[in-house]
Tab-separated table of C-alpha atoms in Angstrom:
chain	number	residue	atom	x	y	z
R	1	UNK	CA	-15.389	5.745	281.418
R	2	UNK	CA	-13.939	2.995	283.815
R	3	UNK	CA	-10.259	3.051	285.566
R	4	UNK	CA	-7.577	2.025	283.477
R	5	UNK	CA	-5.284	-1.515	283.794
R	6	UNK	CA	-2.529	-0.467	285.334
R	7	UNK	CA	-1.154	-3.482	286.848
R	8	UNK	CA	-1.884	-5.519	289.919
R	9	UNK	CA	0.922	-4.263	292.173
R	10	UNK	CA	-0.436	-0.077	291.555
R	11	UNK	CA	-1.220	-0.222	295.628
R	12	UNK	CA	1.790	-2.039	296.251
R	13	UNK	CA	3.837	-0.564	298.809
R	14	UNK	CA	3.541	3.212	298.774
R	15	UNK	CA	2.329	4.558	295.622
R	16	UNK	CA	2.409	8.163	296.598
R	17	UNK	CA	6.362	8.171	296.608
R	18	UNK	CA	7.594	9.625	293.297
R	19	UNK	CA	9.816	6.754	291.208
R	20	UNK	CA	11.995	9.845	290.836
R	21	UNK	CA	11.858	14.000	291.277
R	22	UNK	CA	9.056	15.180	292.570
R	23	UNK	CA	5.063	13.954	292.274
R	24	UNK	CA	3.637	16.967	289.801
R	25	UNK	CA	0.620	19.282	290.901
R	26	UNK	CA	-1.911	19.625	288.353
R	27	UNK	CA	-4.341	22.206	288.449
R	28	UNK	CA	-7.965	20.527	288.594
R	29	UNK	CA	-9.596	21.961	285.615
R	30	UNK	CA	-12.673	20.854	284.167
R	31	UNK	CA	-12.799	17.897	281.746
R	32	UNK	CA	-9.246	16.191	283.350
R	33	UNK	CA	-9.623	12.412	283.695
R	34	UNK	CA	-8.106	11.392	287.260
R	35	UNK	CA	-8.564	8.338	288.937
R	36	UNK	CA	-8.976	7.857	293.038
R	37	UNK	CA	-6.757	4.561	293.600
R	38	UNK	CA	-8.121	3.603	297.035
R	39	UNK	CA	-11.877	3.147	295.136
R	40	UNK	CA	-10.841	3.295	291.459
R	41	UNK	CA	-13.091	5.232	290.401
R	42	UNK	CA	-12.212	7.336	287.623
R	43	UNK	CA	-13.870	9.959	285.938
R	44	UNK	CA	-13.709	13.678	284.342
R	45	UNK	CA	-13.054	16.612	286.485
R	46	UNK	CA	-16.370	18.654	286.899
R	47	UNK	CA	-15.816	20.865	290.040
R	48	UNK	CA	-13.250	22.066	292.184
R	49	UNK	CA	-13.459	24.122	295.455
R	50	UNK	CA	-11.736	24.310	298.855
R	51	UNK	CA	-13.927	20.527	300.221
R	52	UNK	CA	-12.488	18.884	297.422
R	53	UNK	CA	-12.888	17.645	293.436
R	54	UNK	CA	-16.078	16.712	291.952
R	55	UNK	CA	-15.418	13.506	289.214
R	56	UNK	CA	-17.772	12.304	286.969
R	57	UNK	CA	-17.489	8.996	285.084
R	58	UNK	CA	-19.151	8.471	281.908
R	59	UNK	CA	-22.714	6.841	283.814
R	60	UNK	CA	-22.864	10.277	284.848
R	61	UNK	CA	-21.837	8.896	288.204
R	62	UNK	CA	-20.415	12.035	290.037
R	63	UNK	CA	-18.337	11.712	293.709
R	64	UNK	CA	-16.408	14.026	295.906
R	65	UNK	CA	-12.655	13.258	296.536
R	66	UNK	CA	-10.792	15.558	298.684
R	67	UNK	CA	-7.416	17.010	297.667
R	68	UNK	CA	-5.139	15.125	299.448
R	69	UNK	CA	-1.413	14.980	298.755
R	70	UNK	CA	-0.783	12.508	295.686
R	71	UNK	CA	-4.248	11.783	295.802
R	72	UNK	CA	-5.161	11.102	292.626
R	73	UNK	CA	-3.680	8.857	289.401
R	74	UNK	CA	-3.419	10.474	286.058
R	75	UNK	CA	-1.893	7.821	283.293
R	76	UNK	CA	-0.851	6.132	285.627
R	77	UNK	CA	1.256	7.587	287.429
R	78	UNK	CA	0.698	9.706	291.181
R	79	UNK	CA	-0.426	13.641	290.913
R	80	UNK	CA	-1.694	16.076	293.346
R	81	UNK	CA	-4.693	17.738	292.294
R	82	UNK	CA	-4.468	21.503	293.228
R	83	UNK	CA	-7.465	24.143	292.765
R	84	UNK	CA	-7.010	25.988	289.350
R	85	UNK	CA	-6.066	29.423	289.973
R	86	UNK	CA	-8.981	30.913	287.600
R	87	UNK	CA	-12.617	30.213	288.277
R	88	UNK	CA	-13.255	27.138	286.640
R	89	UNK	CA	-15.374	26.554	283.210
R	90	UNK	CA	-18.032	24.321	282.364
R	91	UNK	CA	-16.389	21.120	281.367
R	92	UNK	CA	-15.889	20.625	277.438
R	93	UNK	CA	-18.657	18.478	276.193
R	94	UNK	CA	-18.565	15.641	273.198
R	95	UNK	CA	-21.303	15.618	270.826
R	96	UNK	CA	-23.593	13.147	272.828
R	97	UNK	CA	-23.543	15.481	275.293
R	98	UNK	CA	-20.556	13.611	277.861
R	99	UNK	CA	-17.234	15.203	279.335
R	100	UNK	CA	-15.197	15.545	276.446
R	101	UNK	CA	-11.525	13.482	277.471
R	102	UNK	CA	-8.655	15.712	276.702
R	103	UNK	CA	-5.724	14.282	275.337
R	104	UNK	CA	-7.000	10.902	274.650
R	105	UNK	CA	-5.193	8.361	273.392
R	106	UNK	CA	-6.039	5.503	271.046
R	107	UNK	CA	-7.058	2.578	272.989
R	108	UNK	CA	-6.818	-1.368	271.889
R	109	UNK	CA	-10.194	-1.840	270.460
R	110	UNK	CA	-12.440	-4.154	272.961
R	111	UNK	CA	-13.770	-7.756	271.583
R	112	UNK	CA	-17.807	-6.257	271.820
R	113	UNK	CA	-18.982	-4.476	269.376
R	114	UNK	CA	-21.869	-2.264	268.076
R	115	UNK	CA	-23.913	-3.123	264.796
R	116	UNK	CA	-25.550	-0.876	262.869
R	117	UNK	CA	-27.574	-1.457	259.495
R	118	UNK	CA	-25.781	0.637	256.836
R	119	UNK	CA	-23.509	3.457	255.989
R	120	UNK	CA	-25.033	6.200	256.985
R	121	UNK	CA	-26.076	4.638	260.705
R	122	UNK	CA	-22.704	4.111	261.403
R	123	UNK	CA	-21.468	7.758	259.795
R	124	UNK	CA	-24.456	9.294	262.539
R	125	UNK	CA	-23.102	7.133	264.953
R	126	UNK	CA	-19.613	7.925	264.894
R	127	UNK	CA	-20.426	11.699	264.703
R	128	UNK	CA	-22.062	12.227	268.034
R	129	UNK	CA	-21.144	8.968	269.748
R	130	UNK	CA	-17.338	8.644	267.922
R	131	UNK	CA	-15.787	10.637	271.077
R	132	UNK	CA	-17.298	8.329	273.432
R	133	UNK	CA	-16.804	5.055	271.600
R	134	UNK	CA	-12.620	6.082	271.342
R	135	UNK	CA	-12.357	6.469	275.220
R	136	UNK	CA	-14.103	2.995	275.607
R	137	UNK	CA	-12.003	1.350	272.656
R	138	UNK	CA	-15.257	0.096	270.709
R	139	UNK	CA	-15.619	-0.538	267.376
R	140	UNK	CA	-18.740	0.466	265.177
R	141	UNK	CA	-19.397	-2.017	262.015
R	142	UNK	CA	-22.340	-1.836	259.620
R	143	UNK	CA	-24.138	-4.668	258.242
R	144	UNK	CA	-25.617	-3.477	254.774
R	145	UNK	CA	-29.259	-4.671	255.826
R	146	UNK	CA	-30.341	-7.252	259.274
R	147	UNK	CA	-31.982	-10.337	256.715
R	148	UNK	CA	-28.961	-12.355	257.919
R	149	UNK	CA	-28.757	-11.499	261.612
R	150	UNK	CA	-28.907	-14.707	263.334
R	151	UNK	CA	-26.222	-16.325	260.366
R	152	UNK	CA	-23.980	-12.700	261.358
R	153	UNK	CA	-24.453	-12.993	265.404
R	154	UNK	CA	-23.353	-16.990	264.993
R	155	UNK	CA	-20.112	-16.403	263.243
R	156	UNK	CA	-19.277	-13.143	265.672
R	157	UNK	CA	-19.295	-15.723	268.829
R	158	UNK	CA	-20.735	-13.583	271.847
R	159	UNK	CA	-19.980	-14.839	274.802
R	160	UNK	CA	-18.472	-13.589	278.652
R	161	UNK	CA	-16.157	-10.923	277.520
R	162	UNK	CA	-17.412	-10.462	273.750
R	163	UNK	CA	-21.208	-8.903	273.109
R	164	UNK	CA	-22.833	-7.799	270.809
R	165	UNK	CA	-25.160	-4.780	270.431
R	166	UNK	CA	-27.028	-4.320	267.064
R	167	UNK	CA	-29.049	-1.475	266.027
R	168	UNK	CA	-31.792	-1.892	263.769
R	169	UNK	CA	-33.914	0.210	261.788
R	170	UNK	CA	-37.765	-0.240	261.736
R	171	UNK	CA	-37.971	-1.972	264.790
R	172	UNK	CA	-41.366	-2.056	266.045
R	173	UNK	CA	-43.945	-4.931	266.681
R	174	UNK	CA	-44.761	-6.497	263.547
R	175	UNK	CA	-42.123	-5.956	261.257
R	176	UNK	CA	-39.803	-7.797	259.445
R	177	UNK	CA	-37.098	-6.788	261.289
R	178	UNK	CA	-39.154	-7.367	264.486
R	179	UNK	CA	-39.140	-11.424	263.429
R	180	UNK	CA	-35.800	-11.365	262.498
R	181	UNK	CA	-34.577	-9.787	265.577
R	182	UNK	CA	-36.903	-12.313	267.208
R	183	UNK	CA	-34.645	-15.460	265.952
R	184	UNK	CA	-31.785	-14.330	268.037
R	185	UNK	CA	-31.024	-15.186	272.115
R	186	UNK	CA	-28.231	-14.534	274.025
R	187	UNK	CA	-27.347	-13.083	277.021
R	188	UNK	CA	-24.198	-11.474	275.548
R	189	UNK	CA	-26.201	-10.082	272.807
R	190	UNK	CA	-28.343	-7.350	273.077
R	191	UNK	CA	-30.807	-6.056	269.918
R	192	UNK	CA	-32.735	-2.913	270.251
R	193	UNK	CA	-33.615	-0.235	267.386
R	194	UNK	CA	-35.293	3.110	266.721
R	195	UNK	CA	-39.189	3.270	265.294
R	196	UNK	CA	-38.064	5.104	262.203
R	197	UNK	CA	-37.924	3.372	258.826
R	198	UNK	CA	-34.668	4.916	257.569
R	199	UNK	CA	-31.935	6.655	260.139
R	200	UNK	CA	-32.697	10.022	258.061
R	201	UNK	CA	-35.843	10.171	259.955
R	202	UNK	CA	-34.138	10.115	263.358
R	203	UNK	CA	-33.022	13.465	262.638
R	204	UNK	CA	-35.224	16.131	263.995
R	205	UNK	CA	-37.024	18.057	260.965
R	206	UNK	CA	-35.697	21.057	262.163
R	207	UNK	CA	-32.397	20.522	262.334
R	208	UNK	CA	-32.814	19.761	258.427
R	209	UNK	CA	-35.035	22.852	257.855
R	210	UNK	CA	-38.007	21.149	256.694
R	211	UNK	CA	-41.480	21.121	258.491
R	212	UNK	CA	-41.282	17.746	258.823
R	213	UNK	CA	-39.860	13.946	256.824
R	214	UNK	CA	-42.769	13.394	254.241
R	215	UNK	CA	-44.708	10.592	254.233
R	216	UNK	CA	-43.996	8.090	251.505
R	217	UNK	CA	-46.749	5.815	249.553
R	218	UNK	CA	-45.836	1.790	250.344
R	219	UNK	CA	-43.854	0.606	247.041
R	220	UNK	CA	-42.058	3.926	246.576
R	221	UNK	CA	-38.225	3.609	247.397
R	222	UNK	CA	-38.423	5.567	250.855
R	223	UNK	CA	-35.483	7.519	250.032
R	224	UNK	CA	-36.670	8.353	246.784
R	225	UNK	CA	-39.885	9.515	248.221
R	226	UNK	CA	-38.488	11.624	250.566
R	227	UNK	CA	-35.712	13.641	247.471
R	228	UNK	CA	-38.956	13.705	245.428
R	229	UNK	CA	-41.280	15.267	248.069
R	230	UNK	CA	-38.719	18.072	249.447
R	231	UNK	CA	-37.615	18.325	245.784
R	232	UNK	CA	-33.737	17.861	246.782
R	233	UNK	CA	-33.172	16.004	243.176
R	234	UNK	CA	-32.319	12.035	242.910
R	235	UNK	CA	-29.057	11.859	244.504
R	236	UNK	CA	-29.086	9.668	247.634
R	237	UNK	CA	-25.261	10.510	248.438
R	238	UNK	CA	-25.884	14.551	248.088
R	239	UNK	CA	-28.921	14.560	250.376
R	240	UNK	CA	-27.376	12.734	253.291
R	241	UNK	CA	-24.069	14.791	253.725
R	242	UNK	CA	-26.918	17.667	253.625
R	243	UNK	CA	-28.581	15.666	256.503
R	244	UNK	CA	-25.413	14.839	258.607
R	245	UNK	CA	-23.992	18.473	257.796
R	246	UNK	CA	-27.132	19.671	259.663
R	247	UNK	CA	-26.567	17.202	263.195
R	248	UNK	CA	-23.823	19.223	265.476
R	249	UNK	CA	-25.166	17.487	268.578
R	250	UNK	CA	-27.197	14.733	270.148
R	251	UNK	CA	-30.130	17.786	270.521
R	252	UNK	CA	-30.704	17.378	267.066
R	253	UNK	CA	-31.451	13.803	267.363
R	254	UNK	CA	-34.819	11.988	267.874
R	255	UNK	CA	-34.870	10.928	271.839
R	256	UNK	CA	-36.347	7.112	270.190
R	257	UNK	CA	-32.555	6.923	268.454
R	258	UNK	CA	-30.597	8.523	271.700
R	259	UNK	CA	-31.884	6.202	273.953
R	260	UNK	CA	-31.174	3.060	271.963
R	261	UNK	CA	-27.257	3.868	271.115
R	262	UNK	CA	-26.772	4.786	274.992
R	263	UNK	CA	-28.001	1.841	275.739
R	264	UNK	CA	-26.263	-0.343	273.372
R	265	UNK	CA	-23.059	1.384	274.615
R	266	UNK	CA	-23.698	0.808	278.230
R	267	UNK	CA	-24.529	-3.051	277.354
R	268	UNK	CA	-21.030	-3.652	275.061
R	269	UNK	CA	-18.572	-1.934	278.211
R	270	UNK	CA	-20.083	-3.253	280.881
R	271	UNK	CA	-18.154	-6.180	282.273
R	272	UNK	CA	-19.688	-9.286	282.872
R	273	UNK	CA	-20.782	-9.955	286.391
């Protein structure tokens, strides 16, 4: 979460004199974005008391602003932040576990983007992370399989401005996927992934009610495997929307998969030095 474009003339002059009636008061409740001008940082409301408003931006970055008269931007445009009348509530939070941004609007996608393997990556993806990737404007595109990374990452074009953060499945030292990530360097490209061979397995057992993902004999279809050992029949399409029906929240996630999308966030919205 990073302050909005609004021009290079916002400080220009005085900003804190209303273009016409009256600058509003809005009541500091938790999970309002509101930007400080003189610093620019910007970030959700997550506490409000008589020293001033708490903001947090989406690095979990939280600092103290008092509530000075038109001290604060909101789309924009000047607002004084007031104390709500009502004790305050925990801020609403997305499903990755950040300050949900009321009222968001749809924002130009960015040139970076995030790469995940297949289908179903990107559908788990976009269910706990989609909230997060709207405010930032990035776009989430799957690949159908990593054998033609390097070929994929050439024709994308990273460079200052445009990266490129790919997921991959079955990333650990030794694997195919391993050597193929291997093949690829760039600074504006980053390539991490999650120990698991399929993203089922990222989702914690429980969440799934089962004891635990089954363990599947080399040359058996992993999928397969899995339908045939917890006896959930032969349809791959069935079972998954059972799986991703079950994940409400990044606490049903394996930490090995929360780490690597957080991080592949971070790397795709923050600017080049």
């Amino acid at each position: 979460m990073r302050s909005k474009d609004y021009g290079d003339d916002i400080l220009a002059g005085d900003w804190r004199l209303p273009r016409k009636g009256q600058i509003p008061e809005i009541p500091a409740e938790p999970g309002l974005v509101a930007e400080d001008p003189g610093s620019g940082f910007c970030g959700a409301v997550v506490g409000c008391d008589k020293f001033g408003v708490t903001l947090e931006d989406r690095f979990r970055k939280r600092r103290v602003f008092p509530l000075d008269k038109s001290g604060f931007l909101i789309d924009g445009r000047p607002v004084t932040l007031v104390r709500p009348d009502a004790a305050p509530r925990a801020p609403a939070r997305s499903a990755s576990g950040s300050i949900a941004v009321r009222g968001l609007r749809a924002q130009v996608a960015k040139e970076s983007r995030i790469y995940v393997e297949g289908v179903h990556d990107a559908e788990l993806v976009e269910k706990i992370w989609g909230h997060d990737l709207r405010v930032e404007g990035v776009v989430v595109e799957y690949l159908e399989g990593v054998d033609d990374l390097p070929a994929i990452v050439e024709e994308f074009g990273p460079g200052e401005g445009r990266r490129l953060g790919v997921l991959v499945d079955h990333l650990v030292e030794g694997s195919k996927e391993s050597r193929i990530a291997a093949q690829v360097s760039s600074p504006h490209v980053l390539i991490t992934g999650h120990p698991f061979i399929d993203i089922w397995e990222a989702v914690k057992p429980a969440a799934v009610a089962i004891p635990a993902w089954p363990r599947v004999p080399r040359g058996v279809s992993w999928k397969e495997g899995v339908l045939t050992a917890l006896g959930w029949g032969d349809n791959v399409g069935a079972a998954w929307k059972r799986i991703l029906g079950s994940v409400d929240s990044f606490t049903d996630l394996e930490p090995a998969l929360l780490g690597r999308v957080e991080e592949l966030i971070d790397f795709v919205t923050v600017p080049d030095p």
